[in-house]
PDB file of C-alpha atoms and ligand atoms in Angstrom:
ATOM      1  CA  MET G 146       0.000   0.000   0.000  1.00 90.00           C
ATOM      2  CA  ASP G 147       1.213   3.482  -0.884  1.00 94.00           C
ATOM      3  CA  LEU G 148       2.361   5.431   2.197  1.00 95.00           C
ATOM      4  CA  MET G 149       0.049   8.433   1.633  1.00 96.00           C
ATOM      5  CA  GLN G 150      -2.873   6.038   1.154  1.00 96.00           C
ATOM      6  CA  ALA G 151      -2.092   4.355   4.497  1.00 96.00           C
ATOM      7  CA  ILE G 152      -1.745   7.745   6.221  1.00 97.00           C
ATOM      8  CA  LYS G 153      -5.027   9.042   4.822  1.00 96.00           C
ATOM      9  CA  GLU G 154      -7.119   5.880   5.147  1.00 97.00           C
ATOM     10  CA  ARG G 155      -6.121   4.832   8.675  1.00 98.00           C
ATOM     11  CA  ARG G 156      -8.878   5.336  11.248  1.00 98.00           C
ATOM     12  CA  SER G 157      -9.090   4.649  14.954  1.00 98.00           C
ATOM     13  CA  ILE G 158     -10.801   1.246  15.238  1.00 98.00           C
ATOM     14  CA  ARG G 159     -12.786   0.517  18.409  1.00 98.00           C
ATOM     15  CA  LYS G 160     -14.707  -2.588  17.273  1.00 98.00           C
ATOM     16  CA  PHE G 161     -12.799  -5.749  16.397  1.00 98.00           C
ATOM     17  CA  LYS G 162     -13.413  -9.291  15.195  1.00 98.00           C
ATOM     18  CA  SER G 163     -11.903 -12.023  17.352  1.00 94.00           C
ATOM     19  CA  ASP G 164     -10.108 -13.559  14.317  1.00 98.00           C
ATOM     20  CA  PRO G 165      -6.468 -14.358  15.081  1.00 98.00           C
ATOM     21  CA  VAL G 166      -3.586 -12.332  13.677  1.00 98.00           C
ATOM     22  CA  SER G 167      -0.791 -14.415  12.163  1.00 98.00           C
ATOM     23  CA  ASN G 168       2.648 -14.323  13.781  1.00 98.00           C
ATOM     24  CA  GLU G 169       3.984 -13.190  10.411  1.00 98.00           C
ATOM     25  CA  ASP G 170       1.769 -10.085  10.420  1.00 98.00           C
ATOM     26  CA  LEU G 171       2.429  -9.403  14.118  1.00 98.00           C
ATOM     27  CA  ASN G 172       6.169  -9.564  13.425  1.00 98.00           C
ATOM     28  CA  LYS G 173       5.806  -7.131  10.515  1.00 98.00           C
ATOM     29  CA  VAL G 174       4.061  -4.655  12.834  1.00 98.00           C
ATOM     30  CA  LEU G 175       6.774  -5.045  15.491  1.00 98.00           C
ATOM     31  CA  GLU G 176       9.478  -4.712  12.848  1.00 98.00           C
ATOM     32  CA  ALA G 177       7.981  -1.346  11.855  1.00 98.00           C
ATOM     33  CA  ALA G 178       8.457  -0.191  15.464  1.00 98.00           C
ATOM     34  CA  ARG G 179      12.048  -1.430  15.488  1.00 98.00           C
ATOM     35  CA  TRP G 180      12.876   0.820  12.531  1.00 98.00           C
ATOM     36  CA  ALA G 181      11.433   3.992  14.067  1.00 98.00           C
ATOM     37  CA  PRO G 182      13.939   6.803  14.574  1.00 98.00           C
ATOM     38  CA  SER G 183      14.860   7.797  18.120  1.00 98.00           C
ATOM     39  CA  TRP G 184      16.856  10.393  20.008  1.00 97.00           C
ATOM     40  CA  ALA G 185      20.561   9.790  19.176  1.00 96.00           C
ATOM     41  CA  ASN G 186      19.432   6.256  18.251  1.00 98.00           C
ATOM     42  CA  THR G 187      18.966   5.550  21.972  1.00 97.00           C
ATOM     43  CA  GLN G 188      15.959   3.277  21.117  1.00 98.00           C
ATOM     44  CA  CYS G 189      14.193   3.688  24.459  1.00 98.00           C
ATOM     45  CA  SER G 190      10.923   2.072  23.267  1.00 98.00           C
ATOM     46  CA  ARG G 191       9.981  -1.254  24.825  1.00 98.00           C
ATOM     47  CA  ILE G 192       6.910  -3.163  23.631  1.00 98.00           C
ATOM     48  CA  VAL G 193       4.829  -5.687  25.536  1.00 98.00           C
ATOM     49  CA  VAL G 194       2.644  -7.931  23.352  1.00 99.00           C
ATOM     50  CA  VAL G 195      -0.359  -9.136  25.346  1.00 98.00           C
ATOM     51  CA  GLN G 196      -2.502 -11.996  24.041  1.00 98.00           C
ATOM     52  CA  ASP G 197      -3.741 -13.595  27.290  1.00 98.00           C
ATOM     53  CA  TYR G 198      -7.462 -12.736  27.728  1.00 98.00           C
ATOM     54  CA  GLU G 199      -7.260 -12.249  31.511  1.00 98.00           C
ATOM     55  CA  LYS G 200      -4.474  -9.703  31.093  1.00 98.00           C
ATOM     56  CA  ARG G 201      -6.316  -7.898  28.293  1.00 98.00           C
ATOM     57  CA  ASP G 202      -9.375  -7.745  30.539  1.00 98.00           C
ATOM     58  CA  GLN G 203      -7.252  -6.243  33.331  1.00 98.00           C
ATOM     59  CA  LEU G 204      -5.843  -3.686  30.868  1.00 98.00           C
ATOM     60  CA  ALA G 205      -9.394  -2.745  29.839  1.00 98.00           C
ATOM     61  CA  LYS G 206     -10.265  -2.246  33.531  1.00 97.00           C
ATOM     62  CA  ALA G 207      -7.198   0.025  33.911  1.00 98.00           C
ATOM     63  CA  THR G 208      -8.451   2.443  31.254  1.00 98.00           C
ATOM     64  CA  THR G 209      -9.819   5.822  32.280  1.00 96.00           C
ATOM     65  CA  SER G 210     -11.901   8.461  30.567  1.00 94.00           C
ATOM     66  CA  SER G 211     -11.708  12.214  30.220  1.00 91.00           C
ATOM     67  CA  ARG G 212     -15.406  12.451  31.101  1.00 90.00           C
ATOM     68  CA  PRO G 213     -16.428  11.288  34.597  1.00 87.00           C
ATOM     69  CA  GLY G 214     -18.723   8.272  34.664  1.00 89.00           C
ATOM     70  CA  ARG G 215     -18.001   7.382  31.044  1.00 93.00           C
ATOM     71  CA  GLU G 216     -15.950   4.445  29.843  1.00 95.00           C
ATOM     72  CA  ASN G 217     -12.961   4.907  27.550  1.00 96.00           C
ATOM     73  CA  GLY G 218     -14.464   4.310  24.083  1.00 96.00           C
ATOM     74  CA  ALA G 219     -11.644   1.928  23.199  1.00 98.00           C
ATOM     75  CA  ALA G 220     -11.805  -0.179  26.401  1.00 98.00           C
ATOM     76  CA  PRO G 221     -14.038  -2.956  24.931  1.00 98.00           C
ATOM     77  CA  ALA G 222     -11.607  -3.259  22.006  1.00 98.00           C
ATOM     78  CA  LEU G 223      -8.892  -4.471  24.395  1.00 98.00           C
ATOM     79  CA  ARG G 224     -11.062  -7.538  25.087  1.00 98.00           C
ATOM     80  CA  GLN G 225     -12.293  -8.034  21.492  1.00 98.00           C
ATOM     81  CA  ALA G 226      -9.014  -7.837  19.561  1.00 98.00           C
ATOM     82  CA  PRO G 227      -6.743 -10.884  19.972  1.00 98.00           C
ATOM     83  CA  ILE G 228      -3.658  -8.754  20.694  1.00 98.00           C
ATOM     84  CA  VAL G 229      -2.892  -5.656  22.743  1.00 98.00           C
ATOM     85  CA  ILE G 230       0.396  -3.851  22.200  1.00 99.00           C
ATOM     86  CA  VAL G 231       1.612  -1.816  25.160  1.00 99.00           C
ATOM     87  CA  ALA G 232       4.391   0.675  24.444  1.00 99.00           C
ATOM     88  CA  CYS G 233       6.761   1.571  27.279  1.00 98.00           C
ATOM     89  CA  ALA G 234       9.960   3.583  27.529  1.00 98.00           C
ATOM     90  CA  GLU G 235      13.243   3.098  29.295  1.00 98.00           C
ATOM     91  CA  LEU G 236      13.770   6.390  31.161  1.00 97.00           C
ATOM     92  CA  ASN G 237      16.806   8.701  31.183  1.00 95.00           C
ATOM     93  CA  LYS G 238      17.781   7.841  27.604  1.00 96.00           C
ATOM     94  CA  SER G 239      15.770   9.882  25.110  1.00 97.00           C
ATOM     95  CA  GLY G 240      16.612  13.585  25.241  1.00 96.00           C
ATOM     96  CA  CYS G 241      19.356  12.876  27.759  1.00 96.00           C
ATOM     97  CA  PHE G 242      23.131  12.810  27.826  1.00 93.00           C
ATOM     98  CA  ASP G 243      24.780  10.909  30.659  1.00 90.00           C
ATOM     99  CA  GLY G 244      21.318  10.483  32.188  1.00 84.00           C
ATOM    100  CA  LEU G 245      20.598  14.238  32.318  1.00 91.00           C
ATOM    101  CA  PRO G 246      18.135  16.120  30.075  1.00 94.00           C
ATOM    102  CA  SER G 247      19.830  17.927  27.160  1.00 95.00           C
ATOM    103  CA  THR G 248      16.938  20.306  26.380  1.00 97.00           C
ATOM    104  CA  ASP G 249      14.376  22.465  28.179  1.00 96.00           C
ATOM    105  CA  LYS G 250      11.765  19.818  27.393  1.00 95.00           C
ATOM    106  CA  ASN G 251      13.191  17.319  29.849  1.00 95.00           C
ATOM    107  CA  GLU G 252      12.878  13.754  28.516  1.00 97.00           C
ATOM    108  CA  TRP G 253      11.859  12.989  24.911  1.00 98.00           C
ATOM    109  CA  TYR G 254      10.591   9.433  25.432  1.00 98.00           C
ATOM    110  CA  MET G 255       6.991  10.414  24.646  1.00 98.00           C
ATOM    111  CA  TYR G 256       8.172  11.526  21.217  1.00 98.00           C
ATOM    112  CA  ASP G 257      10.200   8.378  20.549  1.00 98.00           C
ATOM    113  CA  VAL G 258       7.452   6.028  21.700  1.00 98.00           C
ATOM    114  CA  ALA G 259       4.910   7.947  19.606  1.00 98.00           C
ATOM    115  CA  LEU G 260       7.113   7.410  16.556  1.00 98.00           C
ATOM    116  CA  SER G 261       7.255   3.658  17.287  1.00 98.00           C
ATOM    117  CA  MET G 262       3.504   3.571  17.824  1.00 98.00           C
ATOM    118  CA  GLU G 263       2.699   5.427  14.609  1.00 98.00           C
ATOM    119  CA  HIS G 264       5.042   3.181  12.616  1.00 98.00           C
ATOM    120  CA  MET G 265       3.140   0.169  14.015  1.00 98.00           C
ATOM    121  CA  VAL G 266      -0.279   1.697  13.432  1.00 98.00           C
ATOM    122  CA  LEU G 267       0.463   2.500   9.781  1.00 98.00           C
ATOM    123  CA  ALA G 268       2.097  -0.887   9.151  1.00 98.00           C
ATOM    124  CA  ALA G 269      -0.946  -2.568  10.711  1.00 98.00           C
ATOM    125  CA  HIS G 270      -3.313  -0.607   8.492  1.00 98.00           C
ATOM    126  CA  ALA G 271      -1.331  -1.597   5.388  1.00 97.00           C
ATOM    127  CA  LEU G 272      -1.832  -5.252   6.456  1.00 98.00           C
ATOM    128  CA  GLY G 273      -5.615  -4.770   6.831  1.00 98.00           C
ATOM    129  CA  LEU G 274      -5.376  -4.667  10.640  1.00 98.00           C
ATOM    130  CA  GLY G 275      -6.995  -2.111  12.951  1.00 98.00           C
ATOM    131  CA  THR G 276      -5.559  -0.151  15.863  1.00 98.00           C
ATOM    132  CA  VAL G 277      -6.343   2.826  18.063  1.00 98.00           C
ATOM    133  CA  HIS G 278      -3.756   4.859  19.922  1.00 98.00           C
ATOM    134  CA  MET G 279      -4.724   4.843  23.607  1.00 98.00           C
ATOM    135  CA  GLY G 280      -3.390   7.200  26.254  1.00 98.00           C
ATOM    136  CA  LEU G 281      -6.246   7.303  28.745  1.00 98.00           C
ATOM    137  CA  PHE G 282      -5.362   4.702  31.366  1.00 98.00           C
ATOM    138  CA  ASP G 283      -3.853   4.382  34.830  1.00 98.00           C
ATOM    139  CA  ALA G 284      -0.192   3.863  33.893  1.00 98.00           C
ATOM    140  CA  ALA G 285       0.754   2.656  37.388  1.00 98.00           C
ATOM    141  CA  LYS G 286      -1.928  -0.072  37.223  1.00 98.00           C
ATOM    142  CA  VAL G 287      -0.781  -1.131  33.758  1.00 98.00           C
ATOM    143  CA  ALA G 288       2.832  -1.246  34.979  1.00 98.00           C
ATOM    144  CA  GLU G 289       1.717  -3.549  37.789  1.00 98.00           C
ATOM    145  CA  ILE G 290      -0.311  -5.825  35.486  1.00 98.00           C
ATOM    146  CA  LEU G 291       2.645  -6.227  33.113  1.00 98.00           C
ATOM    147  CA  SER G 292       5.457  -6.193  35.716  1.00 98.00           C
ATOM    148  CA  VAL G 293       7.082  -3.156  34.103  1.00 98.00           C
ATOM    149  CA  PRO G 294      10.258  -2.518  36.118  1.00 98.00           C
ATOM    150  CA  GLN G 295      11.383   0.695  37.835  1.00 98.00           C
ATOM    151  CA  GLY G 296      13.099   3.111  35.472  1.00 98.00           C
ATOM    152  CA  HIS G 297      10.476   2.574  32.793  1.00 98.00           C
ATOM    153  CA  ALA G 298       7.221   4.367  31.931  1.00 98.00           C
ATOM    154  CA  VAL G 299       4.096   2.945  30.319  1.00 98.00           C
ATOM    155  CA  VAL G 300       3.220   5.409  27.551  1.00 98.00           C
ATOM    156  CA  ALA G 301       0.506   4.080  25.240  1.00 98.00           C
ATOM    157  CA  MET G 302      -1.295   0.996  24.029  1.00 98.00           C
ATOM    158  CA  THR G 303      -3.371  -0.250  21.131  1.00 99.00           C
ATOM    159  CA  PRO G 304      -5.534  -3.247  20.397  1.00 99.00           C
ATOM    160  CA  LEU G 305      -4.454  -5.062  17.214  1.00 99.00           C
ATOM    161  CA  GLY G 306      -6.812  -7.180  15.159  1.00 98.00           C
ATOM    162  CA  TYR G 307      -9.223  -7.245  12.251  1.00 98.00           C
ATOM    163  CA  PRO G 308     -11.625  -4.275  12.196  1.00 98.00           C
ATOM    164  CA  ASP G 309     -15.345  -4.899  12.713  1.00 98.00           C
ATOM    165  CA  GLU G 310     -16.319  -1.352  11.769  1.00 98.00           C
ATOM    166  CA  ALA G 311     -15.468   1.223   9.119  1.00 97.00           C
ATOM    167  CA  PRO G 312     -15.587   4.555  10.954  1.00 97.00           C
ATOM    168  CA  ALA G 313     -16.201   7.821   9.164  1.00 96.00           C
ATOM    169  CA  VAL G 314     -13.333  10.227   8.645  1.00 96.00           C
ATOM    170  CA  ARG G 315     -12.802  12.608  11.539  1.00 97.00           C
ATOM    171  CA  PRO G 316     -12.257  16.072  10.061  1.00 97.00           C
ATOM    172  CA  ARG G 317      -8.856  17.716  10.032  1.00 98.00           C
ATOM    173  CA  LYS G 318      -7.887  21.383   9.958  1.00 98.00           C
ATOM    174  CA  ASN G 319      -6.980  22.757   6.532  1.00 97.00           C
ATOM    175  CA  ILE G 320      -3.309  23.167   5.654  1.00 97.00           C
ATOM    176  CA  ASP G 321      -3.568  26.975   5.934  1.00 95.00           C
ATOM    177  CA  GLN G 322      -4.760  26.581   9.546  1.00 96.00           C
ATOM    178  CA  ILE G 323      -1.656  24.664  10.637  1.00 97.00           C
ATOM    179  CA  VAL G 324       1.150  25.753   8.295  1.00 98.00           C
ATOM    180  CA  TYR G 325       2.827  29.155   8.281  1.00 97.00           C
ATOM    181  CA  SER G 326       5.371  30.611   5.914  1.00 97.00           C
ATOM    182  CA  GLU G 327       8.710  31.944   7.148  1.00 98.00           C
ATOM    183  CA  LYS G 328       7.234  33.291  10.379  1.00 97.00           C
ATOM    184  CA  PHE G 329       4.737  31.844  12.882  1.00 98.00           C
ATOM    185  CA  GLY G 330       1.272  33.174  12.066  1.00 95.00           C
ATOM    186  CA  GLU G 331       2.251  34.334   8.556  1.00 95.00           C
ATOM    187  CA  LYS G 332       0.192  32.837   5.704  1.00 90.00           C
TER     188      LYS G 332
HETATM  189  C1  LIG U 471      -1.969  10.195  22.056  1.00 70.93           C
HETATM  190  C2  LIG U 471      -3.351   9.681  21.739  1.00 70.93           C
HETATM  191  C3  LIG U 471      -4.124   9.117  22.754  1.00 70.93           C
HETATM  192  C4  LIG U 471      -5.403   8.623  22.461  1.00 70.93           C
HETATM  193  N1  LIG U 471      -6.116   7.999  23.468  1.00 70.93           N
HETATM  194  C5  LIG U 471      -7.318   7.461  23.176  1.00 70.93           C
HETATM  195  C6  LIG U 471      -8.024   6.737  24.164  1.00 70.93           C
HETATM  196  O1  LIG U 471      -7.576   6.537  25.306  1.00 70.93           O
HETATM  197  N2  LIG U 471      -9.249   6.225  23.837  1.00 70.93           N
HETATM  198  C7  LIG U 471      -9.774   6.377  22.568  1.00 70.93           C
HETATM  199  O2  LIG U 471     -10.877   5.882  22.327  1.00 70.93           O
HETATM  200  N3  LIG U 471      -9.116   7.044  21.586  1.00 70.93           N
HETATM  201  C8  LIG U 471      -7.894   7.584  21.862  1.00 70.93           C
HETATM  202  N4  LIG U 471      -7.183   8.234  20.873  1.00 70.93           N
HETATM  203  C9  LIG U 471      -7.720   8.257  19.476  1.00 70.93           C
HETATM  204  C10 LIG U 471      -8.159   9.668  19.020  1.00 70.93           C
HETATM  205  O3  LIG U 471      -9.389   9.979  19.632  1.00 70.93           O
HETATM  206  C11 LIG U 471      -8.260   9.676  17.473  1.00 70.93           C
HETATM  207  O4  LIG U 471      -6.990   9.426  16.930  1.00 70.93           O
HETATM  208  C12 LIG U 471      -8.797  10.999  16.932  1.00 70.93           C
HETATM  209  O5  LIG U 471     -10.119  11.226  17.353  1.00 70.93           O
HETATM  210  C13 LIG U 471      -8.771  11.053  15.397  1.00 70.93           C
HETATM  211  O6  LIG U 471      -9.501   9.972  14.849  1.00 70.93           O
HETATM  212  P1  LIG U 471      -8.801   8.976  13.806  1.00 70.93           P
HETATM  213  O7  LIG U 471      -7.661   8.303  14.544  1.00 70.93           O
HETATM  214  O8  LIG U 471      -9.861   7.983  13.421  1.00 70.93           O
HETATM  215  O9  LIG U 471      -8.319   9.774  12.651  1.00 70.93           O
HETATM  216  C14 LIG U 471      -5.918   8.728  21.139  1.00 70.93           C
HETATM  217  C15 LIG U 471      -5.120   9.281  20.133  1.00 70.93           C
HETATM  218  C16 LIG U 471      -3.853   9.740  20.410  1.00 70.93           C
HETATM  219  C17 LIG U 471      -2.996  10.303  19.283  1.00 70.93           C
END
């Protein structure tokens, strides 16, 4: 699949079939993460592949929502899809030199893990698989469920499986609303 086609056609998928994903396809998705760029090639991303139903159920229970009393819209997908990918980061690597931050933004692991995640999400789409980036969850609970060691942060997760819905496009700003010329704010 052409890269621009994958970028434009990918949608967040929150309803999945229970059909299994082949190891070959799973490995292709993980390989896409492996090739993501990272700060000074420090490669801080760590990925936990979860297939066990009990664990996926616990991950669904660890999700949160931005609106009180409402479930995270992607929580059921963690139980439906056969695989959940949880992206973590080794701390004090990205954005750091000798363990100390090199910029005023402190650590850059969110950026590096996001690159790994987006590589996976696009690769998955090109294989006919669905995903949804998920950031709304109790990271401490997820770390406990997956035995993530000290010195690491749980950043994001996504279900991975065959889509059982074809969601409508969510609108995007026009180019002239996000791109400036030569100077911020200049059209
Ligand atoms: C960092 C990040 C965190 C997100 N967290 C959640 C989440 O916890 N639950 C959810 O249902 N969707 C989540 N989303 C999906 C967004 O709502 C979705 O990408 C956006 O509405 C655009 O829709 P599209 O992905 O179909 O283009 C997240 C997306 C990003 C990039």
